[in-house]
Each structure stands twice: as C-alpha cells, then as structure tokens.
Amino acid sequence: MTQEEVLTLLLVAPLLLLQSLFLFTDARKRGHKYWFWGLWGLIQCPVPLLFYFIFARKIFSEKKKIEEELK
C-alpha cells in the first residue's frame, strides 16, 4: 500500500464506524430495523445517513409541518 492509501484508510474507517454506530444506536432507540441501518452504515457514506433521516426519522413529514404552523 502506498502512503496515500494508508492515510485514506485511516480517515475513512473511523468515519464509517462512527456513522454505523450512530445509525445502529439511534434506530434501536426509535424502534427501527437497527441491524439493517448499522450494517448499511459500514458500507458507504453518507447515503445511509441521508436515507435514514428521510425514511426512518421522516424529517420531512407533513405532521411536523402542521405542528410547527400551530405554534
């Protein structure tokens, strides 16, 4: 391995591990399929994180918008 490959690996590996850990713990706390999110978080970055926020956490839900308008 070249020096650049080693440095890239040292930067990417912790990023993927942290993302996976966050997805696993947050999905477990909220009752989603936590094993799926944790494993998917190890594969690539940041697509699983974006999909988790959009589909599992539903940050763009209509209910939230209505509640915010009522405040």
Coordinates of N, CA, C and O in Angstrom, one line a residue:
M1 N 0.8 -1.2 0.0 CA 0.0 0.0 0.0 C 0.9 1.2 0.0 O 1.9 1.3 0.7
T2 N 0.4 2.2 -0.7 CA 1.1 3.5 -0.7 C 0.8 4.3 0.5 O -0.2 4.0 1.2
Q3 N 1.5 5.3 0.8 CA 1.2 6.2 1.9 C -0.1 6.9 1.8 O -0.8 7.0 2.8
E4 N -0.5 7.3 0.6 CA -1.8 7.9 0.5 C -3.0 7.0 0.7 O -4.0 7.3 1.3
E5 N -2.8 5.7 0.3 CA -3.9 4.7 0.6 C -4.0 4.5 2.1 O -5.1 4.3 2.6
V6 N -2.9 4.4 2.8 CA -2.9 4.2 4.2 C -3.6 5.4 4.9 O -4.5 5.2 5.8
L7 N -3.3 6.6 4.5 CA -3.9 7.8 5.1 C -5.4 7.8 4.8 O -6.2 8.1 5.7
T8 N -5.8 7.5 3.6 CA -7.2 7.4 3.3 C -7.9 6.4 4.1 O -9.0 6.7 4.6
L9 N -7.3 5.2 4.3 CA -7.9 4.2 5.1 C -8.1 4.6 6.5 O -9.1 4.4 7.2
L10 N -7.1 5.3 7.0 CA -7.1 5.8 8.4 C -8.2 6.9 8.6 O -8.6 7.1 9.7
L11 N -8.5 7.6 7.6 CA -9.6 8.6 7.7 C -11.0 8.1 7.4 O -11.9 8.5 8.1
V12 N -11.1 7.1 6.5 CA -12.4 6.6 6.1 C -12.9 5.6 7.1 O -14.1 5.6 7.4
A13 N -12.1 4.7 7.6 CA -12.5 3.7 8.5 C -13.2 4.2 9.8 O -14.3 3.8 10.1
P14 N -12.6 5.2 10.5 CA -13.4 5.8 11.7 C -14.7 6.5 11.3 O -15.6 6.4 12.0
L15 N -14.7 7.1 10.1 CA -15.9 7.8 9.7 C -17.0 6.8 9.5 O -18.2 7.0 9.9
L16 N -16.7 5.7 8.8 CA -17.7 4.6 8.6 C -18.2 4.0 9.9 O -19.3 3.7 10.1
L17 N -17.2 3.8 10.8 CA -17.6 3.2 12.1 C -18.5 4.1 12.9 O -19.4 3.6 13.5
L18 N -18.2 5.4 12.9 CA -19.0 6.3 13.7 C -20.4 6.4 13.1 O -21.4 6.5 13.8
Q19 N -20.4 6.5 11.8 CA -21.8 6.5 11.1 C -22.6 5.3 11.4 O -23.8 5.4 11.8
S20 N -21.9 4.1 11.3 CA -22.6 2.9 11.6 C -23.1 2.8 13.1 O -24.2 2.4 13.4
L21 N -22.3 3.3 14.0 CA -22.6 3.3 15.4 C -23.8 4.2 15.7 O -24.7 3.9 16.4
F22 N -23.8 5.4 15.1 CA -24.9 6.3 15.2 C -26.2 5.7 14.7 O -27.2 5.8 15.4
L23 N -26.1 5.2 13.5 CA -27.3 4.6 12.9 C -27.9 3.5 13.7 O -29.1 3.4 13.9
F24 N -27.0 2.6 14.2 CA -27.4 1.5 15.0 C -28.1 1.9 16.3 O -29.2 1.5 16.6
T25 N -27.4 2.8 17.0 CA -28.0 3.2 18.3 C -29.3 4.0 18.2 O -30.2 3.8 18.9
D26 N -29.3 4.9 17.2 CA -30.5 5.8 17.0 C -31.7 4.9 16.5 O -32.8 5.1 17.0
A27 N -31.4 4.0 15.6 CA -32.5 3.2 15.1 C -33.0 2.2 16.2 O -34.2 2.0 16.3
R28 N -32.1 1.8 17.0 CA -32.5 0.9 18.1 C -33.4 1.7 19.1 O -34.4 1.2 19.6
K29 N -33.0 2.9 19.4 CA -33.7 3.7 20.4 C -35.1 4.1 19.8 O -36.1 4.1 20.6
R30 N -35.3 4.2 18.5 CA -36.5 4.6 17.9 C -37.4 3.5 17.4 O -38.4 3.7 16.8
G31 N -36.8 2.2 17.5 CA -37.6 1.1 17.2 C -37.6 0.7 15.7 O -38.6 0.1 15.2
H32 N -36.6 1.1 15.0 CA -36.5 0.8 13.6 C -35.6 -0.5 13.4 O -35.1 -1.0 14.4
K33 N -35.4 -0.9 12.2 CA -34.5 -2.1 11.9 C -33.1 -1.8 12.1 O -32.4 -1.4 11.2
Y34 N -32.6 -1.8 13.4 CA -31.3 -1.3 13.7 C -30.2 -2.1 13.1 O -29.1 -1.5 12.8
W35 N -30.3 -3.4 13.0 CA -29.2 -4.2 12.4 C -29.0 -3.8 10.9 O -27.9 -3.7 10.4
F36 N -30.1 -3.6 10.2 CA -30.0 -3.1 8.8 C -29.3 -1.8 8.7 O -28.4 -1.7 7.9
W37 N -29.7 -0.8 9.5 CA -29.1 0.5 9.4 C -27.6 0.5 9.8 O -26.8 1.1 9.2
G38 N -27.3 -0.3 10.9 CA -25.9 -0.4 11.3 C -25.0 -1.0 10.3 O -23.9 -0.5 10.0
L39 N -25.5 -2.1 9.7 CA -24.6 -2.8 8.6 C -24.5 -1.9 7.4 O -23.5 -1.8 6.8
W40 N -25.6 -1.3 7.0 CA -25.6 -0.4 5.8 C -24.6 0.8 6.0 O -24.0 1.2 5.1
G41 N -24.6 1.3 7.2 CA -23.7 2.4 7.6 C -22.2 2.0 7.5 O -21.4 2.9 7.3
L42 N -21.9 0.7 7.5 CA -20.5 0.3 7.4 C -20.0 0.3 5.9 O -18.9 0.3 5.6
I43 N -21.0 0.3 5.0 CA -20.6 0.0 3.6 C -20.2 1.3 2.9 O -19.3 1.4 2.1
Q44 N -21.0 2.4 3.1 CA -20.7 3.6 2.4 C -21.1 4.8 3.2 O -21.8 4.7 4.2
C45 N -20.7 6.0 2.7 CA -21.0 7.2 3.5 C -21.3 8.3 2.5 O -20.6 8.4 1.4
P46 N -22.2 9.2 2.6 CA -23.2 9.4 3.6 C -24.6 9.0 3.2 O -25.6 9.4 3.8
V47 N -24.7 8.2 2.1 CA -26.1 7.8 1.6 C -26.9 7.1 2.7 O -28.1 7.5 2.8
P48 N -26.4 6.1 3.5 CA -27.3 5.5 4.5 C -27.8 6.6 5.5 O -28.9 6.5 6.0
L49 N -26.9 7.5 5.9 CA -27.3 8.5 6.8 C -28.4 9.4 6.3 O -29.4 9.7 7.0
L50 N -28.3 9.8 5.0 CA -29.4 10.6 4.4 C -30.7 9.8 4.3 O -31.7 10.4 4.6
F51 N -30.6 8.6 3.9 CA -31.8 7.8 3.7 C -32.4 7.5 5.1 O -33.7 7.5 5.2
Y52 N -31.6 7.4 6.1 CA -32.2 7.2 7.5 C -33.0 8.4 7.9 O -34.1 8.2 8.5
F53 N -32.4 9.6 7.7 CA -33.1 10.8 8.1 C -34.4 11.0 7.3 O -35.4 11.5 7.8
I54 N -34.4 10.6 6.1 CA -35.5 10.9 5.2 C -36.6 9.8 5.4 O -37.8 10.1 5.6
F55 N -36.2 8.5 5.5 CA -37.2 7.5 5.5 C -37.5 6.9 6.9 O -38.7 6.6 7.2
A56 N -36.6 6.8 7.8 CA -36.8 6.2 9.1 C -37.2 7.3 10.1 O -38.2 7.1 10.8
R57 N -36.5 8.4 10.1 CA -36.9 9.5 11.0 C -37.9 10.4 10.5 O -38.6 11.2 11.2
K58 N -38.1 10.4 9.2 CA -39.2 11.2 8.5 C -39.1 12.6 8.9 O -40.0 13.2 9.4
I59 N -37.9 13.2 8.6 CA -37.8 14.6 9.0 C -38.6 15.6 8.1 O -38.7 16.7 8.4
F60 N -39.1 15.1 7.0 CA -39.9 15.9 6.1 C -41.4 15.5 6.1 O -42.0 15.6 5.1
S61 N -41.9 15.2 7.3 CA -43.2 14.7 7.4 C -44.2 15.9 7.4 O -43.9 17.0 7.9
E62 N -45.4 15.6 6.9 CA -46.4 16.6 6.9 C -46.9 16.9 8.4 O -47.3 18.1 8.7
K63 N -46.9 15.9 9.2 CA -47.3 16.1 10.6 C -46.5 17.2 11.3 O -47.0 18.0 12.0
K64 N -45.2 17.1 11.1 CA -44.3 18.1 11.7 C -44.6 19.5 11.2 O -44.6 20.5 12.0
K65 N -44.8 19.6 9.9 CA -45.1 20.9 9.4 C -46.4 21.5 10.0 O -46.5 22.7 10.3
I66 N -47.4 20.7 10.1 CA -48.7 21.2 10.7 C -48.5 21.6 12.2 O -49.0 22.6 12.6
E67 N -47.7 20.8 12.9 CA -47.5 21.1 14.3 C -46.7 22.4 14.5 O -47.0 23.2 15.4
E68 N -45.7 22.7 13.6 CA -45.0 23.9 13.6 C -45.8 25.1 13.3 O -45.7 26.2 13.8
E69 N -46.8 24.9 12.4 CA -47.7 26.0 12.0 C -48.6 26.4 13.1 O -49.0 27.6 13.3
L70 N -49.0 25.4 13.9 CA -49.9 25.7 15.1 C -49.2 26.4 16.2 O -49.9 27.1 17.0
K71 N -47.9 26.4 16.3 CA -47.2 27.0 17.4 C -47.1 28.5 17.2 O -47.3 29.2 16.5

